[in-house]
Amino acid sequence: MINRRSFITGIKSTKLTSKEIIFLKKFKPWGIILFSRNLKDFKQIKGLTSQIKNIFKDKHYPIIVDQEGGRVNRLNKLISLDNFTSEYFGKLYLKDKKQFNIMYKFFIDKISFLLNQLGININTVPVLDLLYKGSSNIIGDRSFSRDPKIVSTLGDLCIKYFKKNSIGTVIKHIPGHGLAKVDSHLFTPTINKSLNYLINNDFRS
């Protein structure tokens, strides 16, 4: 078994450079995360993931993507998911649980099928941030709800449905992140809430 390092890495473009191949073979990262810059079309993506797995001689090597739906759709050159936000599913859950169960499972089944065909085996979902008024819009419609019970329930379903389709998941973000008033990609947020508040709200989700 390959002795992998405990980090994941990205790559520069739509194919591996010779320097990247040398880096991967030498440092053996735990996995590789792909972004929009790496994803052009079906044939290219399939070729890239196959090349990565061949380097490690591991057909199950972790290849990761952010494929939430809505604004965060790394596969937007292959599929349009603009309307299928977490907020949409959260509202549908409150309105009609039967319809929600049909739609949400169908949504995840289709994403999983595409990921499996492309050779991607981990999706960084669900988003478990609570929706807070006045917070940074970096979360916004990426959140299921402001209610921790709903976020927890839908988050569990998300993990369950992806698992049934042989896709691993990575929950995000750090509990309390939904309270951030700045974009954490650009600045370090400071959350002025007590531990007790976080335990009963954000950590609960």
Short mmCIF file of C-alpha atoms in Angstrom, two decimals:
data_model
loop_
_atom_site.label_atom_id
_atom_site.label_comp_id
_atom_site.label_asym_id
_atom_site.label_seq_id
_atom_site.Cartn_x
_atom_site.Cartn_y
_atom_site.Cartn_z
CA MET A 1 0.00 0.00 0.00
CA ILE A 2 1.25 3.48 -0.90
CA ASN A 3 2.37 5.58 2.06
CA ARG A 4 0.50 8.81 1.36
CA ARG A 5 1.04 12.18 2.98
CA SER A 6 -1.82 13.79 4.89
CA PHE A 7 -2.59 16.59 2.46
CA ILE A 8 -4.53 17.16 -0.73
CA THR A 9 -3.38 19.31 -3.62
CA GLY A 10 -4.71 20.99 -6.72
CA ILE A 11 -3.21 21.10 -10.20
CA LYS A 12 -2.68 23.99 -12.58
CA SER A 13 -4.64 23.16 -15.72
CA THR A 14 -6.54 20.53 -17.73
CA LYS A 15 -3.64 18.08 -17.85
CA LEU A 16 -0.72 17.23 -15.63
CA THR A 17 2.59 18.89 -16.33
CA SER A 18 5.84 16.94 -16.09
CA LYS A 19 6.69 18.83 -12.90
CA GLU A 20 3.33 17.94 -11.36
CA ILE A 21 3.83 14.27 -12.18
CA ILE A 22 7.22 14.34 -10.48
CA PHE A 23 5.68 16.13 -7.46
CA LEU A 24 2.85 13.61 -7.13
CA LYS A 25 5.17 10.62 -7.35
CA LYS A 26 7.59 12.09 -4.83
CA PHE A 27 5.23 13.49 -2.18
CA LYS A 28 2.22 11.16 -2.66
CA PRO A 29 -0.62 13.45 -1.52
CA TRP A 30 -3.68 11.81 0.03
CA GLY A 31 -5.85 13.15 -2.78
CA ILE A 32 -6.27 15.72 -5.56
CA ILE A 33 -9.01 18.34 -5.74
CA LEU A 34 -10.18 19.57 -9.13
CA PHE A 35 -11.48 23.07 -9.84
CA SER A 36 -13.20 24.66 -12.85
CA ARG A 37 -9.82 25.41 -14.42
CA ASN A 38 -9.15 21.67 -14.58
CA LEU A 39 -12.49 20.66 -16.11
CA LYS A 40 -13.07 21.22 -19.83
CA ASP A 41 -15.19 18.43 -21.27
CA PHE A 42 -16.10 14.80 -20.60
CA LYS A 43 -13.22 13.21 -22.54
CA GLN A 44 -10.61 15.53 -21.02
CA ILE A 45 -11.84 15.05 -17.45
CA LYS A 46 -12.01 11.27 -17.80
CA GLY A 47 -8.50 11.24 -19.23
CA LEU A 48 -7.18 13.41 -16.41
CA THR A 49 -8.66 11.31 -13.61
CA SER A 50 -7.43 8.11 -15.28
CA GLN A 51 -3.92 9.55 -15.55
CA ILE A 52 -3.94 10.52 -11.88
CA LYS A 53 -5.09 7.08 -10.79
CA ASN A 54 -2.50 5.40 -13.01
CA ILE A 55 0.27 7.37 -11.33
CA PHE A 56 -0.67 5.83 -7.99
CA LYS A 57 -1.77 2.50 -9.48
CA ASP A 58 -4.99 2.89 -7.51
CA LYS A 59 -8.42 2.93 -9.17
CA HIS A 60 -9.88 4.25 -5.90
CA TYR A 61 -7.39 7.12 -5.48
CA PRO A 62 -9.26 10.11 -3.94
CA ILE A 63 -10.22 12.69 -6.57
CA ILE A 64 -12.31 15.49 -5.12
CA VAL A 65 -14.58 18.21 -6.49
CA ASP A 66 -16.90 20.97 -5.19
CA GLN A 67 -20.16 20.01 -6.86
CA GLU A 68 -22.92 21.50 -4.73
CA GLY A 69 -25.31 22.81 -7.38
CA GLY A 70 -26.40 26.42 -7.60
CA ARG A 71 -23.44 28.82 -7.62
CA VAL A 72 -20.89 26.13 -6.82
CA ASN A 73 -20.98 23.95 -9.92
CA ARG A 74 -17.48 23.00 -11.05
CA LEU A 75 -18.95 20.89 -13.85
CA ASN A 76 -20.83 23.82 -15.36
CA LYS A 77 -19.39 23.05 -18.81
CA LEU A 78 -21.22 19.71 -18.68
CA ILE A 79 -24.38 20.38 -16.69
CA SER A 80 -26.48 23.35 -15.55
CA LEU A 81 -27.65 23.27 -11.93
CA ASP A 82 -28.23 26.98 -11.31
CA ASN A 83 -31.69 26.58 -9.78
CA PHE A 84 -30.87 23.60 -7.59
CA THR A 85 -29.43 25.36 -4.57
CA SER A 86 -29.42 24.05 -1.02
CA GLU A 87 -31.86 26.84 -0.16
CA TYR A 88 -34.23 25.55 -2.87
CA PHE A 89 -34.20 22.06 -1.37
CA GLY A 90 -34.57 23.44 2.16
CA LYS A 91 -37.71 25.33 1.16
CA LEU A 92 -39.06 22.33 -0.76
CA TYR A 93 -38.56 20.18 2.34
CA LEU A 94 -40.78 22.54 4.36
CA LYS A 95 -43.39 22.82 1.63
CA ASP A 96 -43.74 19.19 0.53
CA LYS A 97 -41.58 16.48 2.13
CA LYS A 98 -42.74 13.80 -0.31
CA GLN A 99 -41.82 15.91 -3.33
CA PHE A 100 -38.56 16.88 -1.65
CA ASN A 101 -37.54 13.23 -1.12
CA ILE A 102 -38.17 12.44 -4.79
CA MET A 103 -36.41 15.52 -6.13
CA TYR A 104 -33.41 15.48 -3.80
CA LYS A 105 -32.64 11.81 -4.34
CA PHE A 106 -32.99 12.26 -8.11
CA PHE A 107 -30.68 15.30 -7.95
CA ILE A 108 -27.97 13.42 -6.05
CA ASP A 109 -28.35 10.26 -8.14
CA LYS A 110 -27.72 12.24 -11.34
CA ILE A 111 -24.71 14.09 -9.94
CA SER A 112 -23.30 10.82 -8.61
CA PHE A 113 -23.74 9.10 -11.97
CA LEU A 114 -21.83 11.90 -13.69
CA LEU A 115 -19.05 11.90 -11.08
CA ASN A 116 -18.65 8.13 -11.32
CA GLN A 117 -18.47 8.31 -15.11
CA LEU A 118 -15.79 10.99 -14.86
CA GLY A 119 -13.70 9.07 -12.32
CA ILE A 120 -14.35 11.52 -9.44
CA ASN A 121 -15.13 9.79 -6.16
CA ILE A 122 -15.46 12.50 -3.47
CA ASN A 123 -17.79 15.51 -3.40
CA THR A 124 -17.36 18.28 -0.84
CA VAL A 125 -20.95 18.36 0.38
CA PRO A 126 -23.11 18.95 2.34
CA VAL A 127 -22.84 22.60 3.34
CA LEU A 128 -23.90 22.62 7.00
CA ASP A 129 -23.62 26.35 7.63
CA LEU A 130 -26.73 27.94 9.09
CA LEU A 131 -28.27 30.83 7.18
CA TYR A 132 -27.88 34.02 9.20
CA LYS A 133 -29.28 37.42 8.34
CA GLY A 134 -26.57 40.04 7.92
CA SER A 135 -23.78 37.53 7.31
CA SER A 136 -21.51 37.38 4.27
CA ASN A 137 -23.29 36.23 1.12
CA ILE A 138 -20.50 33.68 0.56
CA ILE A 139 -22.97 31.18 2.05
CA GLY A 140 -26.44 32.60 1.28
CA ASP A 141 -28.39 30.13 -0.87
CA ARG A 142 -25.73 27.47 -0.27
CA SER A 143 -27.36 26.88 3.14
CA PHE A 144 -30.40 24.62 3.56
CA SER A 145 -31.94 26.74 6.30
CA ARG A 146 -31.48 28.86 9.41
CA ASP A 147 -33.01 25.99 11.39
CA PRO A 148 -30.30 23.60 12.67
CA LYS A 149 -32.75 20.67 12.72
CA ILE A 150 -33.47 21.05 9.02
CA VAL A 151 -29.80 21.51 8.15
CA SER A 152 -28.91 18.39 10.13
CA THR A 153 -31.70 16.30 8.58
CA LEU A 154 -30.93 17.31 4.99
CA GLY A 155 -27.20 17.01 5.59
CA ASP A 156 -27.65 13.42 6.76
CA LEU A 157 -29.73 12.63 3.68
CA CYS A 158 -27.10 14.16 1.41
CA ILE A 159 -24.37 11.97 2.87
CA LYS A 160 -26.61 8.89 2.78
CA TYR A 161 -27.62 9.31 -0.87
CA PHE A 162 -24.08 9.96 -2.09
CA LYS A 163 -22.78 7.00 -0.11
CA LYS A 164 -25.34 4.72 -1.79
CA ASN A 165 -23.87 5.89 -5.09
CA SER A 166 -20.28 5.15 -3.98
CA ILE A 167 -19.36 8.84 -3.69
CA GLY A 168 -17.57 10.00 -0.55
CA THR A 169 -18.52 13.32 1.04
CA VAL A 170 -16.78 16.09 3.00
CA ILE A 171 -18.97 18.24 5.25
CA LYS A 172 -18.30 21.97 5.35
CA HIS A 173 -17.60 24.44 6.79
CA ILE A 174 -16.24 24.95 10.31
CA PRO A 175 -19.31 25.24 12.59
CA GLY A 176 -20.02 28.94 13.09
CA HIS A 177 -18.84 29.89 9.61
CA GLY A 178 -22.39 30.89 8.68
CA LEU A 179 -22.07 33.77 11.15
CA ALA A 180 -19.09 35.24 9.29
CA LYS A 181 -19.59 38.79 8.04
CA VAL A 182 -16.65 38.59 5.62
CA ASP A 183 -15.75 36.21 2.80
CA SER A 184 -13.45 33.65 4.43
CA HIS A 185 -11.68 33.12 1.08
CA LEU A 186 -10.35 36.65 1.42
CA PHE A 187 -10.31 37.45 5.15
CA THR A 188 -10.20 35.61 8.48
CA PRO A 189 -13.65 35.90 10.10
CA THR A 190 -14.10 36.57 13.81
CA ILE A 191 -17.23 35.09 15.39
CA ASN A 192 -18.45 36.82 18.54
CA LYS A 193 -20.65 34.06 19.95
CA SER A 194 -20.26 31.95 23.07
CA LEU A 195 -19.32 28.28 22.93
CA ASN A 196 -22.69 27.45 24.47
CA TYR A 197 -24.48 29.29 21.63
CA LEU A 198 -22.44 27.44 18.99
CA ILE A 199 -23.08 24.07 20.63
CA ASN A 200 -26.83 24.66 20.65
CA ASN A 201 -26.97 26.02 17.10
CA ASP A 202 -24.10 25.69 14.61
CA PHE A 203 -22.48 22.60 16.10
CA ARG A 204 -25.91 21.00 16.40
CA SER A 205 -26.36 21.09 12.62
#
